[in-house]
Amino acid sequence: MSMEELKHFKKVDNIAEYVKEGIKSGRLTVDEVAKFARIHARQGNVGQVVDTILDQTTNIVKLDEKTGEPGWIVTNPGGEEYIVDDSTFKKKYEIDPENPSQYKPKGGPVLSTPLNENVEFVAPWGETMQVPVGGSLILSGPTDIYGVHPKAMEETYKSTGKDKRECLKEAIALMGITKEEFMAAREAAQQEASSRDVRDDKVVDNDEQELE
């Protein structure tokens, strides 16, 4: 049995709500990252099986309901293979003109939140993901959240160095969290922590200033 199999993964039924609650409570932090790595990819055949190495899962190529085309098998620089549905792949990647045998990410930086526990959830393309502590969730939108294993994160993404307060503001807007929700959750977290003498009375005031 592998070390991954020995780990307990928290099953998350609604990953968007998990992220929202984590941001509101302060349990999850937010950073802006950019994907720099080039990948190899090939369109798979329906029913083709791909075993991921890092999260120890078995995935199957399926037809994309939006395009009617099979998913793509993506190979990261470290050799990890995984499946991305056709519409998502075409939205996120394009051929690298400097090296047509590879694909490069489309668009600019995205928000990410590092995980402080092992989680299991269903990715937007329908496959189950197991992401261990140290990995990250990529926040492309409330219905477009997926995980990246720690090793893959290191090999394919880097922080832009953007101010963390600005990242937090963007994440709050992206996830549809109101200021009132955010402040109420932070106040509740402060009250709970105060009973353990962890935080001082200035924390909620500081949280509110971060949103100004």
XYZ file of C-alpha atoms in Angstrom:
212
model
C 0.000 0.000 0.000
C 1.381 3.413 -0.999
C 1.781 6.393 1.315
C -1.008 8.127 -0.611
C -3.345 5.221 0.131
C -2.520 5.458 3.836
C -3.612 9.085 3.963
C -7.116 10.061 4.950
C -8.757 12.403 2.451
C -11.624 14.593 3.551
C -14.479 14.094 1.093
C -15.832 17.460 -0.039
C -19.226 17.345 -1.755
C -19.248 21.022 -2.766
C -15.756 22.340 -3.413
C -16.992 25.905 -4.068
C -18.627 26.081 -0.632
C -15.499 24.568 0.931
C -13.401 27.366 -0.592
C -15.879 30.097 0.361
C -16.040 28.959 3.980
C -12.264 28.594 4.136
C -11.700 32.118 2.826
C -14.331 33.625 5.120
C -12.953 31.943 8.218
C -9.322 32.669 7.348
C -8.501 28.953 7.246
C -7.531 29.266 3.568
C -5.206 31.926 2.190
C -5.126 33.174 -1.399
C -2.261 33.804 -3.800
C -2.018 34.748 -7.466
C -0.060 32.278 -9.597
C 0.870 31.952 -13.254
C 1.290 28.684 -15.116
C 4.630 28.733 -16.871
C 5.147 25.120 -17.932
C 4.614 23.794 -21.435
C 2.827 20.461 -21.728
C 2.452 17.610 -24.170
C -1.080 16.516 -24.950
C -2.960 14.159 -27.188
C -6.650 13.604 -27.682
C -7.608 10.288 -26.134
C -9.983 7.558 -27.207
C -13.270 7.052 -25.378
C -12.767 4.417 -22.689
C -9.002 4.863 -22.562
C -7.678 4.517 -19.013
C -5.076 6.841 -17.470
C -3.565 6.139 -14.049
C -2.251 9.253 -12.327
C 0.914 8.747 -10.313
C 0.763 11.599 -7.826
C -2.779 11.228 -6.511
C -3.088 7.480 -7.196
C -6.366 7.640 -9.155
C -7.613 5.913 -12.296
C -9.426 8.075 -14.848
C -11.231 7.251 -18.081
C -11.472 9.301 -21.272
C -15.080 10.322 -21.893
C -16.973 12.314 -24.489
C -17.345 15.973 -23.603
C -21.062 16.784 -23.322
C -20.437 20.272 -24.700
C -18.406 19.349 -27.792
C -19.081 15.656 -28.364
C -15.312 15.114 -28.553
C -13.160 12.864 -26.316
C -10.986 14.326 -23.578
C -7.276 15.058 -23.823
C -4.461 13.223 -22.076
C -2.079 15.843 -20.723
C 1.520 15.137 -19.723
C 3.181 17.603 -17.357
C 6.968 18.232 -17.402
C 7.455 15.734 -14.579
C 5.749 12.976 -16.567
C 2.433 13.019 -14.705
C -0.528 12.203 -16.969
C -4.117 13.242 -16.401
C -7.301 13.761 -18.413
C -8.881 17.108 -19.272
C -12.232 17.274 -21.056
C -12.211 18.664 -24.584
C -13.947 21.996 -23.910
C -11.781 22.736 -20.869
C -8.573 21.834 -22.715
C -9.407 24.109 -25.658
C -10.300 26.909 -23.252
C -7.077 26.641 -21.256
C -4.397 25.613 -23.798
C -3.127 26.471 -27.262
C -0.259 25.256 -29.447
C 3.040 26.897 -28.583
C 4.138 28.650 -31.816
C 7.776 28.362 -30.751
C 7.434 24.593 -30.300
C 4.372 23.181 -32.092
C 4.820 19.789 -30.435
C 3.839 21.372 -27.114
C 0.956 23.379 -25.714
C 1.097 26.533 -23.611
C -1.489 27.896 -21.167
C -3.897 30.544 -22.403
C -4.743 33.659 -20.456
C -3.038 35.286 -17.529
C -2.530 34.546 -13.843
C -5.149 32.824 -11.709
C -5.950 32.698 -8.013
C -4.933 29.690 -5.947
C -5.391 28.600 -2.365
C -2.911 26.226 -0.702
C -4.463 23.279 1.115
C -3.794 22.580 4.784
C -5.517 19.187 4.737
C -6.009 16.271 2.330
C -9.194 16.704 0.292
C -11.138 14.642 -2.236
C -13.690 16.168 -4.594
C -15.069 15.957 -8.117
C -13.277 18.141 -10.672
C -15.265 20.215 -13.216
C -14.662 17.517 -15.854
C -16.269 14.836 -13.691
C -13.252 12.951 -12.354
C -12.485 12.470 -8.669
C -9.405 14.338 -7.470
C -7.406 13.618 -4.318
C -5.146 16.537 -3.410
C -2.866 16.158 -0.363
C -1.864 18.865 2.064
C 0.657 21.169 0.403
C -1.210 21.032 -2.894
C -3.387 23.872 -4.131
C -6.821 24.597 -5.518
C -6.876 26.692 -8.681
C -9.788 29.144 -8.626
C -10.872 29.920 -12.166
C -14.461 30.551 -11.059
C -17.107 29.262 -8.630
C -17.834 26.300 -10.926
C -14.276 25.890 -12.225
C -12.112 24.789 -9.298
C -9.553 22.015 -9.593
C -6.630 20.733 -7.585
C -2.908 20.524 -8.246
C -0.623 18.097 -6.407
C 2.314 19.707 -4.511
C 4.936 18.347 -6.912
C 2.960 19.358 -9.994
C 2.345 22.796 -8.486
C 6.072 23.274 -8.032
C 6.809 22.140 -11.594
C 4.125 24.142 -13.409
C 3.125 27.262 -11.424
C 4.862 30.176 -9.747
C 3.579 33.040 -7.604
C 3.339 36.448 -9.245
C 4.140 38.126 -5.921
C 0.887 40.083 -5.951
C -0.113 41.710 -2.645
C -2.030 39.163 -0.559
C -4.718 41.702 0.371
C -5.455 42.295 -3.303
C -5.594 38.532 -3.881
C -8.073 38.203 -1.025
C -10.293 40.943 -2.440
C -10.296 39.284 -5.862
C -11.114 35.884 -4.373
C -14.007 37.333 -2.379
C -15.448 38.889 -5.541
C -14.796 35.770 -7.636
C -16.530 33.460 -5.166
C -19.477 35.810 -4.625
C -18.776 36.491 -0.942
C -20.332 39.689 0.390
C -18.468 41.985 2.766
C -21.148 41.316 5.382
C -20.659 37.543 5.065
C -16.905 37.915 5.289
C -16.945 40.137 8.367
C -19.534 37.993 10.172
C -17.456 34.868 9.560
C -14.229 36.543 10.697
C -15.946 37.842 13.842
C -17.267 34.362 14.613
C -13.780 32.918 14.079
C -12.318 35.555 16.380
C -14.821 34.801 19.114
C -14.078 31.103 18.875
C -10.339 31.679 18.906
C -10.563 34.196 21.753
C -11.880 31.455 23.988
C -8.570 29.704 23.347
C -6.582 32.935 23.765
C -5.248 32.654 20.211
C -6.187 35.983 18.617
C -6.425 39.506 20.007
C -9.249 42.044 19.719
C -7.674 43.866 16.771
C -8.013 41.055 14.248
C -11.526 41.780 12.959
C -10.698 45.481 12.617
C -7.630 44.534 10.578
C -9.709 42.184 8.412
C -12.135 45.012 7.619
C -9.289 47.347 6.716
C -7.985 44.746 4.246
C -11.235 45.041 2.266
C -11.183 48.823 1.999
